Coordinates of N, CA, C and O in Angstrom, one line a residue:
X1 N -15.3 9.6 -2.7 CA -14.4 8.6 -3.2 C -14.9 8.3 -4.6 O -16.0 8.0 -4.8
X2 N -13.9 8.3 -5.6 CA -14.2 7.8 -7.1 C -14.3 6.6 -7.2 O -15.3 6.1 -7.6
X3 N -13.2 5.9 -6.9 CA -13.3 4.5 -7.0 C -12.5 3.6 -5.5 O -11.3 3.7 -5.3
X4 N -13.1 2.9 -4.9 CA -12.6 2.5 -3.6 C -12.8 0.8 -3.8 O -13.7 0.3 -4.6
X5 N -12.0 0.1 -3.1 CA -11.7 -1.1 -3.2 C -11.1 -1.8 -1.6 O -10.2 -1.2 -0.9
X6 N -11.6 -2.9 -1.3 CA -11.4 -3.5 -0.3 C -11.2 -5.2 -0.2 O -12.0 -6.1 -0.6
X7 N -10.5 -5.3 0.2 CA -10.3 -6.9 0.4 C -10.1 -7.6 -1.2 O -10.2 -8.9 -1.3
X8 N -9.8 -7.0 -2.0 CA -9.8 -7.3 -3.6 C -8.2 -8.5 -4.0 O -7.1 -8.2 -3.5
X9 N -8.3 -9.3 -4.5 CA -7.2 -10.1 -4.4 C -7.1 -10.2 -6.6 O -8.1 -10.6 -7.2
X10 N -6.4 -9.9 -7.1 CA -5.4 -10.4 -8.7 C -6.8 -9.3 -9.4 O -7.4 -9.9 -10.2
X11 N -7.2 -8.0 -9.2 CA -7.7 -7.3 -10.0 C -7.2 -6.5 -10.6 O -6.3 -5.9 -10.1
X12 N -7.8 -5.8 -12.1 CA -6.9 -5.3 -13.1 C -8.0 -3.8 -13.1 O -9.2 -3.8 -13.3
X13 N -7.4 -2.7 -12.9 CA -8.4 -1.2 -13.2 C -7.2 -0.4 -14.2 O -6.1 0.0 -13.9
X14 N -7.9 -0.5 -15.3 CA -7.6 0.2 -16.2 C -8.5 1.1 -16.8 O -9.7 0.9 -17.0
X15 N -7.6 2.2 -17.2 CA -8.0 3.6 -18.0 C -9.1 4.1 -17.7 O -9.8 4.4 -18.7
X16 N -9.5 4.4 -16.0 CA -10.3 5.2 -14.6 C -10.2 6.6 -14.9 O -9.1 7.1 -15.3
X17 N -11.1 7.1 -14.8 CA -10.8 8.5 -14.1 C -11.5 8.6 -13.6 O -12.7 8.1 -13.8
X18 N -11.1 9.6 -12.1 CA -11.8 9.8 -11.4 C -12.0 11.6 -11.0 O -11.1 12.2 -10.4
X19 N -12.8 12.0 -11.2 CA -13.4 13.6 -11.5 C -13.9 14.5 -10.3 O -15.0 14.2 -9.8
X20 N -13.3 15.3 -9.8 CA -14.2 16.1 -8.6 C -14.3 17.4 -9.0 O -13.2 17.9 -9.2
X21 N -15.4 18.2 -9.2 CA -16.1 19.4 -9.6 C -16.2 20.1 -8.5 O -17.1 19.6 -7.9
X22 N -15.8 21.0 -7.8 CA -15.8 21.8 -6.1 C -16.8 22.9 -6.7 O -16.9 23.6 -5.6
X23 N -17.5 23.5 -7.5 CA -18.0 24.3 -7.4 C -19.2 24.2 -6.6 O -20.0 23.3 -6.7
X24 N -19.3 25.2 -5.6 CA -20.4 25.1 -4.7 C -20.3 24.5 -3.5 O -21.1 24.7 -2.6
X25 N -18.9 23.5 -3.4 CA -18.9 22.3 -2.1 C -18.5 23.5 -1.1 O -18.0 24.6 -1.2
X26 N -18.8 22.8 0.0 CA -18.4 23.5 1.7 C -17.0 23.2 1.4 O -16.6 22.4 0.6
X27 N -16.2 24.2 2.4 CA -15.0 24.4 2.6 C -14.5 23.0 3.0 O -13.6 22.2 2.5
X28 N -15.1 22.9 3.8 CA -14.5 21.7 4.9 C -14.2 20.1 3.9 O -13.5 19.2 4.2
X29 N -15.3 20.2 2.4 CA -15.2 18.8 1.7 C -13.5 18.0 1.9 O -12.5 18.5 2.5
X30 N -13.8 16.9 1.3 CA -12.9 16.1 0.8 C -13.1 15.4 -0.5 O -14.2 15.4 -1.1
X31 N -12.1 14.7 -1.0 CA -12.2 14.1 -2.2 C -10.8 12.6 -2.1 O -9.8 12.9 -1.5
X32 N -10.8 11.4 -2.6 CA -10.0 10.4 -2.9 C -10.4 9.9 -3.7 O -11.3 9.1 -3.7
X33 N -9.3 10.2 -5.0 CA -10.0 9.1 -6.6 C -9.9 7.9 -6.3 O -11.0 7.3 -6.4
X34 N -9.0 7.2 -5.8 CA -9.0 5.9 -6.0 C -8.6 6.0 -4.5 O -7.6 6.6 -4.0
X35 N -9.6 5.1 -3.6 CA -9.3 4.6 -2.3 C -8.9 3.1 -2.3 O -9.8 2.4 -2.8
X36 N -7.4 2.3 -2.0 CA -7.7 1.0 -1.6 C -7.1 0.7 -0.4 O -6.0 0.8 0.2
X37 N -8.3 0.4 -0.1 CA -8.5 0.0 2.0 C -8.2 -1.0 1.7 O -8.9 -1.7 1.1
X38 N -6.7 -1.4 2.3 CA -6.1 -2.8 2.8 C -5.7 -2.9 4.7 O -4.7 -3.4 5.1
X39 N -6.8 -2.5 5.4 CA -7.1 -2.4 6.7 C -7.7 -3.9 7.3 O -7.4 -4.4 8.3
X40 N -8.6 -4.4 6.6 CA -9.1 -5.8 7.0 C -8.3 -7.0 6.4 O -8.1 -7.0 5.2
X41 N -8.0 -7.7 7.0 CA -7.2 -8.7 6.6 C -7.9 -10.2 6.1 O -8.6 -11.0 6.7
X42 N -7.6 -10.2 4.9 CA -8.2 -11.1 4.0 C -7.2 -12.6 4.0 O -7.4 -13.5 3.3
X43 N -6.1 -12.4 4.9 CA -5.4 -13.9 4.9 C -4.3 -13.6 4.3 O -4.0 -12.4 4.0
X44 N -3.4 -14.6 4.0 CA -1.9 -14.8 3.5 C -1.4 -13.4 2.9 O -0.3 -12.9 3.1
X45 N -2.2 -12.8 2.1 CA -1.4 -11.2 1.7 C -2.3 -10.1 2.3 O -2.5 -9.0 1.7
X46 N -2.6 -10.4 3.4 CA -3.0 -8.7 4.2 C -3.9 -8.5 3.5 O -4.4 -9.3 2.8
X47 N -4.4 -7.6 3.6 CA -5.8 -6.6 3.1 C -6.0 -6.3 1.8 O -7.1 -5.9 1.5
X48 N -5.3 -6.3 1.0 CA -5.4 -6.2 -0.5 C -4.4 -7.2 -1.1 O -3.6 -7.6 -0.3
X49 N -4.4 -7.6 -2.4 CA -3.3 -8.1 -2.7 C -3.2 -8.2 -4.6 O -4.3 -8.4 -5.1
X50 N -2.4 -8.1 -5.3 CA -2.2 -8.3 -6.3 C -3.1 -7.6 -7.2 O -4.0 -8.1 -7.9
X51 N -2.6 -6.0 -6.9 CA -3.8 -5.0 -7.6 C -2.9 -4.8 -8.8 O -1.7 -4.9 -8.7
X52 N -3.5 -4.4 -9.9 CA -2.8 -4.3 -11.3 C -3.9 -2.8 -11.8 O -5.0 -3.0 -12.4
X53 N -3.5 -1.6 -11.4 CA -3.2 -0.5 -12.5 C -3.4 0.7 -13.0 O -3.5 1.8 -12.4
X54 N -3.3 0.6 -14.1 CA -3.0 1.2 -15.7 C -3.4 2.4 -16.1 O -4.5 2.5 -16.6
X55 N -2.8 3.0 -16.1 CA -3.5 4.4 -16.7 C -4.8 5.2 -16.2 O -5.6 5.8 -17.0
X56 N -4.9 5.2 -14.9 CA -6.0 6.0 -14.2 C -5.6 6.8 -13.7 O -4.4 6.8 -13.5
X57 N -6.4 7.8 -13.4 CA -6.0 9.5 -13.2 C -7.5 10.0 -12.3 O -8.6 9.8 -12.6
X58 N -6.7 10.8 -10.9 CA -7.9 11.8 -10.5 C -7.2 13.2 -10.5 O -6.0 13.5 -10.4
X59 N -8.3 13.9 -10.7 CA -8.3 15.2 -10.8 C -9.1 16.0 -10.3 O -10.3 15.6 -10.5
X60 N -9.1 17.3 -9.5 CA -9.8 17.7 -8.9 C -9.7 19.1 -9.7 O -8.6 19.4 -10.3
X61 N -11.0 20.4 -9.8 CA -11.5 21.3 -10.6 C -12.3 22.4 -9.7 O -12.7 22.1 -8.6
X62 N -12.5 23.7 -10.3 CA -13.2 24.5 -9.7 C -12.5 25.0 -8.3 O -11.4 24.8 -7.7
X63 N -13.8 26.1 -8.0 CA -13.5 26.7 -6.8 C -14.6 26.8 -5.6 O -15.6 27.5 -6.0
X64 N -14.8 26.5 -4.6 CA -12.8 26.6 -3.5 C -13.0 25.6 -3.7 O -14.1 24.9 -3.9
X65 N -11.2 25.4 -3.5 CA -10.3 24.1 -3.0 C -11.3 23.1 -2.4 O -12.2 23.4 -1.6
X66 N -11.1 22.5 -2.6 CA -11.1 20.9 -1.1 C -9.9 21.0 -0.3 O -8.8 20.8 -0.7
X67 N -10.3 21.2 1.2 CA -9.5 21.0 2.4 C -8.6 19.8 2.3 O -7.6 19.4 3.0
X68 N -9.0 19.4 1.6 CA -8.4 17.5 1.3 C -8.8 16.8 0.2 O -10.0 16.7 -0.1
X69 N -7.8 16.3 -0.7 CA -7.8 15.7 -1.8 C -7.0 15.3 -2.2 O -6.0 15.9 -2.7
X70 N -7.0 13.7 -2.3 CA -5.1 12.6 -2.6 C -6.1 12.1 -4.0 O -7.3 12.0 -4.1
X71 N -4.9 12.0 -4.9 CA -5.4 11.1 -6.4 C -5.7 9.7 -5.6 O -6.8 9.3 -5.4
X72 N -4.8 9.2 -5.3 CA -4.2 7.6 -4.2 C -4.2 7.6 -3.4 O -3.2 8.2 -2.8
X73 N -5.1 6.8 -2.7 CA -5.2 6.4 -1.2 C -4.4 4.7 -1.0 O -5.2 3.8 -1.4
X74 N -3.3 4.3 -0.6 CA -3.5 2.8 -0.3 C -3.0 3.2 1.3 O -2.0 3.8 1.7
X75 N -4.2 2.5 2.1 CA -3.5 2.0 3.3 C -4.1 0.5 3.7 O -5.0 -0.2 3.3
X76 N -2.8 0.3 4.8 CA -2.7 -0.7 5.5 C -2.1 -2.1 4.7 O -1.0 -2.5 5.2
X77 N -2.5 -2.6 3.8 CA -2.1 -4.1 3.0 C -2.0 -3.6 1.6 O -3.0 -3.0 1.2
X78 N -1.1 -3.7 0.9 CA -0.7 -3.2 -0.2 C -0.1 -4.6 -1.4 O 0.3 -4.5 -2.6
X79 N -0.3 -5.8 -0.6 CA 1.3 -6.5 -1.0 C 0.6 -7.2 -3.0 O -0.4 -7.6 -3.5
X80 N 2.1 -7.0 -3.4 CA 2.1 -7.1 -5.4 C 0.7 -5.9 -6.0 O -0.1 -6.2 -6.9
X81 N 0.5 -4.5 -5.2 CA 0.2 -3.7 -6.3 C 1.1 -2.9 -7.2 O 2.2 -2.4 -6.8
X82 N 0.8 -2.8 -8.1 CA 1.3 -1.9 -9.4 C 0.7 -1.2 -9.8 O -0.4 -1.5 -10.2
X83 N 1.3 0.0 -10.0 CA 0.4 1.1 -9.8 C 1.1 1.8 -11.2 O 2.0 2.6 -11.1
X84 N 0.5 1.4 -12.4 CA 1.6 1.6 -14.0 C 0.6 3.3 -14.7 O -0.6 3.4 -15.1
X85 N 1.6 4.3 -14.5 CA 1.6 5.5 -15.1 C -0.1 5.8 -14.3 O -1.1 5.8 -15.0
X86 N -0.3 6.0 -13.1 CA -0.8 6.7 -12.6 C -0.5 8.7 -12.6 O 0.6 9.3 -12.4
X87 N -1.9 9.2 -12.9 CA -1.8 10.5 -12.5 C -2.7 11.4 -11.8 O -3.9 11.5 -12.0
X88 N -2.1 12.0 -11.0 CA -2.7 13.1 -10.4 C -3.0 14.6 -10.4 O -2.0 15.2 -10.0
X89 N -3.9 15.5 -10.8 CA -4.0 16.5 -11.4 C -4.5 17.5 -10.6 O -5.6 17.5 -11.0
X90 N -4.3 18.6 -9.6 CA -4.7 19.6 -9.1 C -5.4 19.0 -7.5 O -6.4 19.5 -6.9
X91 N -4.7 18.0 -7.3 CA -5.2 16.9 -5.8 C -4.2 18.2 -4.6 O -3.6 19.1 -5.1
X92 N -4.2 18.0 -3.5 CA -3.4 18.5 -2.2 C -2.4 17.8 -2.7 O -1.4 18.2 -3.1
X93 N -2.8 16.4 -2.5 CA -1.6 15.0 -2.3 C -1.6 14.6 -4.0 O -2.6 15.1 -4.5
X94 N -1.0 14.0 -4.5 CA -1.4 13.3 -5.5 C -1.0 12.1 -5.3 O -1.3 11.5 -6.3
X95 N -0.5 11.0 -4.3 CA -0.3 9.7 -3.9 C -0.1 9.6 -2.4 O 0.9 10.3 -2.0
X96 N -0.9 8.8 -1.3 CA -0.6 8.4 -0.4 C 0.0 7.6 0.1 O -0.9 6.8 -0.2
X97 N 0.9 6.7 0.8 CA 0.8 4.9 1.0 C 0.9 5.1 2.4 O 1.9 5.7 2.8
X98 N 0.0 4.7 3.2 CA -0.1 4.9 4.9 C -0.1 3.4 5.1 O -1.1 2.7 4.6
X99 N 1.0 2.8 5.8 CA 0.6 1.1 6.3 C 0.2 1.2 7.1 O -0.2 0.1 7.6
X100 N -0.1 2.6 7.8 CA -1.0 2.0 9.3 C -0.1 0.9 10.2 O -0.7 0.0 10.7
X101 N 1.1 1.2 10.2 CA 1.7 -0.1 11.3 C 1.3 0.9 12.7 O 1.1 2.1 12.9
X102 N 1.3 0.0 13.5 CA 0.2 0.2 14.8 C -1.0 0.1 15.2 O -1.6 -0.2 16.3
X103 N -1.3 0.3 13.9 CA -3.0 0.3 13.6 C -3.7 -0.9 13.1 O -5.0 -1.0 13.2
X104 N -2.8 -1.8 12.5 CA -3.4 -2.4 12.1 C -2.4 -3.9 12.7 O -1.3 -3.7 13.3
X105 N -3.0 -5.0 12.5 CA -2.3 -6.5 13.1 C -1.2 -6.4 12.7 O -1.0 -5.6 11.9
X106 N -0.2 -7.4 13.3 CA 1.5 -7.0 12.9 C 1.0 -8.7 11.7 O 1.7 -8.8 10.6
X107 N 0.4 -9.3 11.8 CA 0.7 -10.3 10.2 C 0.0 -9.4 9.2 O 0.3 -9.8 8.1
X108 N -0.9 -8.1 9.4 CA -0.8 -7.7 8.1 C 0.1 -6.8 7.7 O 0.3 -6.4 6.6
X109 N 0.6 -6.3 9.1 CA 1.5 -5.5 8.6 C 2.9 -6.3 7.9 O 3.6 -5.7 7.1
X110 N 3.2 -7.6 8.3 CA 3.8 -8.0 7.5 C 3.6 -9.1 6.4 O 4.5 -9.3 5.5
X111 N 2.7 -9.6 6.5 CA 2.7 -9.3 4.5 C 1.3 -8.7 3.8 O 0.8 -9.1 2.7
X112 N 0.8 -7.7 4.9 CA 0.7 -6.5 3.3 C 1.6 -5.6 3.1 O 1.3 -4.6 2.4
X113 N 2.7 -5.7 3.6 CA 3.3 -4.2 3.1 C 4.6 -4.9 2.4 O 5.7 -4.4 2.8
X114 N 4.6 -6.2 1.2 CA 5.6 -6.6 0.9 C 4.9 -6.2 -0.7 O 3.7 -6.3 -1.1
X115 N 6.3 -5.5 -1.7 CA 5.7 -5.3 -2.8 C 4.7 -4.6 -3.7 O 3.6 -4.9 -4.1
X116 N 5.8 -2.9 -3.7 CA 4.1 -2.2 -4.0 C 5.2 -1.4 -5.6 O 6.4 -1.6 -5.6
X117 N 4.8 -1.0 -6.2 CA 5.6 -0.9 -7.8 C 5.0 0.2 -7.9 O 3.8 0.0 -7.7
X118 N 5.4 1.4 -8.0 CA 4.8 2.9 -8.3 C 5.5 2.8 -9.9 O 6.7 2.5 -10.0
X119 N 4.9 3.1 -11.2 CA 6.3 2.9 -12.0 C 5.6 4.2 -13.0 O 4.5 4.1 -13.6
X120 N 6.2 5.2 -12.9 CA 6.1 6.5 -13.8 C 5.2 7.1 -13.8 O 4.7 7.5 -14.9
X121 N 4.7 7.4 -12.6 CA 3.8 8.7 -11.5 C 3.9 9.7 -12.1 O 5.1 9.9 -12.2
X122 N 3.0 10.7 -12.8 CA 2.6 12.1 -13.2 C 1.9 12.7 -12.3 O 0.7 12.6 -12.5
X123 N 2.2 13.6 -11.0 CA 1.8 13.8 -9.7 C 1.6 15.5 -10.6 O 2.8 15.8 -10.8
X124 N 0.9 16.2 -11.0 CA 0.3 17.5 -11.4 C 0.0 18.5 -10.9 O -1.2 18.6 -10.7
X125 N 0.8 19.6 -10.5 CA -0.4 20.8 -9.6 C -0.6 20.1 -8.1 O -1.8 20.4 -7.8
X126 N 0.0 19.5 -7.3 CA -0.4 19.5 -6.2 C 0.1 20.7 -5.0 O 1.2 21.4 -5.0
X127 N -1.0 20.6 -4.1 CA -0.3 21.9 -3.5 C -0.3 21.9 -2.1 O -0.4 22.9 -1.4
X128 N 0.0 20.1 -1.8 CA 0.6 19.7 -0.3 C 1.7 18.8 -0.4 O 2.7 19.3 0.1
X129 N 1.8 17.3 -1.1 CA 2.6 16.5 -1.2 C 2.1 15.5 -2.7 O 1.2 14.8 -3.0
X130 N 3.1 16.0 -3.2 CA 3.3 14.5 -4.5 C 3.1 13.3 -4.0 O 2.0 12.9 -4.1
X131 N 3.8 12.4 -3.4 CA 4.0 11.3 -3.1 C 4.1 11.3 -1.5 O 5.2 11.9 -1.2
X132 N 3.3 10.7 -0.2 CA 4.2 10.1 0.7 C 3.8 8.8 0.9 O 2.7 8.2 0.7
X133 N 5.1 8.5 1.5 CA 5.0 7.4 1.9 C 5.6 7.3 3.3 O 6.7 7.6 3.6
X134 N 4.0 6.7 4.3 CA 4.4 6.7 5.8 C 3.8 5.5 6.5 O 3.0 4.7 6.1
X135 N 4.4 5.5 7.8 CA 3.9 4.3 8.4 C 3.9 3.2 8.2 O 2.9 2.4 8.5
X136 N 5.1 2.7 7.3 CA 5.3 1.3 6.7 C 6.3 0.2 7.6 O 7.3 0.6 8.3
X137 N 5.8 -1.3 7.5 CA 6.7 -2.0 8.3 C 8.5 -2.6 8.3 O 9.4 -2.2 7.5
X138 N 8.6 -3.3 9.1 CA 10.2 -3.3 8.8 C 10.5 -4.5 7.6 O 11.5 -4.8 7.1
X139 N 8.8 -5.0 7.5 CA 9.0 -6.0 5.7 C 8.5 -5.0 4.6 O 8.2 -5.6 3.6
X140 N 8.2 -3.9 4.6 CA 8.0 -2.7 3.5 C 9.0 -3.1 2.3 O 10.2 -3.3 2.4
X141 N 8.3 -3.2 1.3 CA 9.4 -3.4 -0.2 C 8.5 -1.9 -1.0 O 7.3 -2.1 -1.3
X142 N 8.9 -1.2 -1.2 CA 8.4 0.3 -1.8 C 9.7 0.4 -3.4 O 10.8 0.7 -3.3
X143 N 9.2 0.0 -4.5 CA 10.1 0.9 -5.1 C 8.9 1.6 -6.6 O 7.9 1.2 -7.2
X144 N 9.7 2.8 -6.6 CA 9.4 4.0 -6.7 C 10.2 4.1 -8.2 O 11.4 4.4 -8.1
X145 N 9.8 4.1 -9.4 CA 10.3 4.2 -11.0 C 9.7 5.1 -11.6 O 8.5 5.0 -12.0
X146 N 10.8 6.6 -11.7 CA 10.5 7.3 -13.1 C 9.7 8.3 -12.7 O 8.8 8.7 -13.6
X147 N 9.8 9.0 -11.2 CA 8.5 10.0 -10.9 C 8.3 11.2 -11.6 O 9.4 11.7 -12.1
X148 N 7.2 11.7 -11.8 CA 7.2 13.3 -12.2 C 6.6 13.9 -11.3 O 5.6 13.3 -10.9
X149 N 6.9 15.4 -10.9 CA 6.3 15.8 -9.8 C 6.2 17.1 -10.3 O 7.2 17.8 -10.6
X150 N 4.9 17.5 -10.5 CA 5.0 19.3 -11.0 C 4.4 19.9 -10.2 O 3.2 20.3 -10.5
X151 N 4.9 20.4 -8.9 CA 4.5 21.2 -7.4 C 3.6 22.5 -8.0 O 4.1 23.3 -8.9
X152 N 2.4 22.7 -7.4 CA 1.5 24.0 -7.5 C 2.6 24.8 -6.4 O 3.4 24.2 -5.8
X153 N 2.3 26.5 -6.4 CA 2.5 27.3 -5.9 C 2.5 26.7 -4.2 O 1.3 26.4 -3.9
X154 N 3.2 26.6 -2.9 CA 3.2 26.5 -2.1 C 3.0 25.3 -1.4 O 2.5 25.3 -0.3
X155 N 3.4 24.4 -1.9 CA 3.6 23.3 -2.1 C 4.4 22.6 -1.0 O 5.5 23.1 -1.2
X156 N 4.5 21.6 0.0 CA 5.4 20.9 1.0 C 6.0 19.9 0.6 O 6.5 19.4 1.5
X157 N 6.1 19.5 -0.3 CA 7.1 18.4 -0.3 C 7.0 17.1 -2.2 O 5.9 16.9 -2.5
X158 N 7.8 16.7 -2.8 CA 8.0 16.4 -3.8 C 7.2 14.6 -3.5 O 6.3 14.0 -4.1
X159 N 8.1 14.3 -2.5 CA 8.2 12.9 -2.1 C 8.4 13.4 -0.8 O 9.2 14.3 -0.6
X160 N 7.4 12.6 0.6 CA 8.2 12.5 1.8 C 7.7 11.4 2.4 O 6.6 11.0 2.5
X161 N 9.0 10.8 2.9 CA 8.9 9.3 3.2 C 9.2 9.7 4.9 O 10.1 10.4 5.2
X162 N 8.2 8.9 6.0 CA 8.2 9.4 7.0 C 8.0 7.9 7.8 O 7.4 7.1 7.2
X163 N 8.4 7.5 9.0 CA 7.9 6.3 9.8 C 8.4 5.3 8.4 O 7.7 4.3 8.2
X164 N 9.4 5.5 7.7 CA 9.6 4.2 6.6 C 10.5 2.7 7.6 O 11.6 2.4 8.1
X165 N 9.6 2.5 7.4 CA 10.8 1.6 7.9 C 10.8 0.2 6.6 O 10.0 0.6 5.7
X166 N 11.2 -0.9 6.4 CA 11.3 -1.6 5.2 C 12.5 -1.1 4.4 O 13.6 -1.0 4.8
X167 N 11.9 -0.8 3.2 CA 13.0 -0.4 2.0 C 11.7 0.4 1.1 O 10.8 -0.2 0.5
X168 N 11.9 1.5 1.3 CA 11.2 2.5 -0.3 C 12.5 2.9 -0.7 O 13.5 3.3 0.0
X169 N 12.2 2.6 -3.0 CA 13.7 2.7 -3.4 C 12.7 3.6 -4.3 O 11.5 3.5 -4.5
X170 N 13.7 4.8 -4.6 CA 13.3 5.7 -5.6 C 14.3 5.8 -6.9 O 15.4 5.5 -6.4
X171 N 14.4 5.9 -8.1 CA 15.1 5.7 -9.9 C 14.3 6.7 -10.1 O 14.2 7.2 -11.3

């Protein structure tokens, strides 16, 4: 993990990168630039809350692959992040959002999963999924501004929104 975050409430991460070099790693590795675990519930806004940002980028390099590699990890409590010109560069995934509903308490499932701003995603070379978004509650507010999605060779899917329940809006 490059940069991982938990229980974090009105913080600002600007202009990150986060770097994985595979030369030499076992097949089996993994890699997540930015993990934010909103699984433990910190009170009134679920497991994370009011994340702010800006221009950070993972990318993953070399050979072999990693079996697994998302630019963005947010699961479980998500509620008021903004996530402004994020990018992802040669990842599997280049963005995840898993709410974990089931998994996690139904008050965080409902209000962490209120308010999450993806706003002009540069998802690069991935060569499983650009964006999903899964396992969100029936208070999910998802909206989705201005994606770019540049699919590597063999590639499954652009955007796939799966178990949505709420509202993810895509522009």
């Amino acid at each position: 993990i490059g940069f991982a975050f938990q229980g974090v409430v009105h913080s600002h991460i600007r202009d990150c990168q986060a770097f994985r070099s595979v030369p030499g790693s076992n097949l089996g590795a993994s890699f997540w630039g930015f993990h934010f675990d909103g699984t433990k519930d910190i009170g009134l806004a679920g497991g994370n809350a009011s994340i702010f940002v800006q221009d950070c980028n993972a990318s993953v390099g070399g050979n072999p692959r990693l079996q697994e590699s998302i630019g963005a990890l947010l699961q479980g409590g998500y509620a008021d992040t903004f996530l402004d010109r994020f990018e992802s560069s040669g990842t599997v995934d280049g963005l995840r959002v898993d709410g974990m509903t089931g998994l996690v308490d139904k008050r965080l499932s409902k209000a962490g999963h209120a308010n999450l701003h993806i706003n002009a995603p540069v998802l690069d070379g991935f060569s499983g999924t650009g964006m999903e978004v899964r396992n969100t509650s029936d208070y999910a507010v998802i909206d989705i501004v201005d994606p770019y999605f540049g699919a590597a060779n063999g590639a499954v899917a652009a955007l796939s929104v799966r178990n949505g329940k709420g509202m993810t809006s895509v522009t």
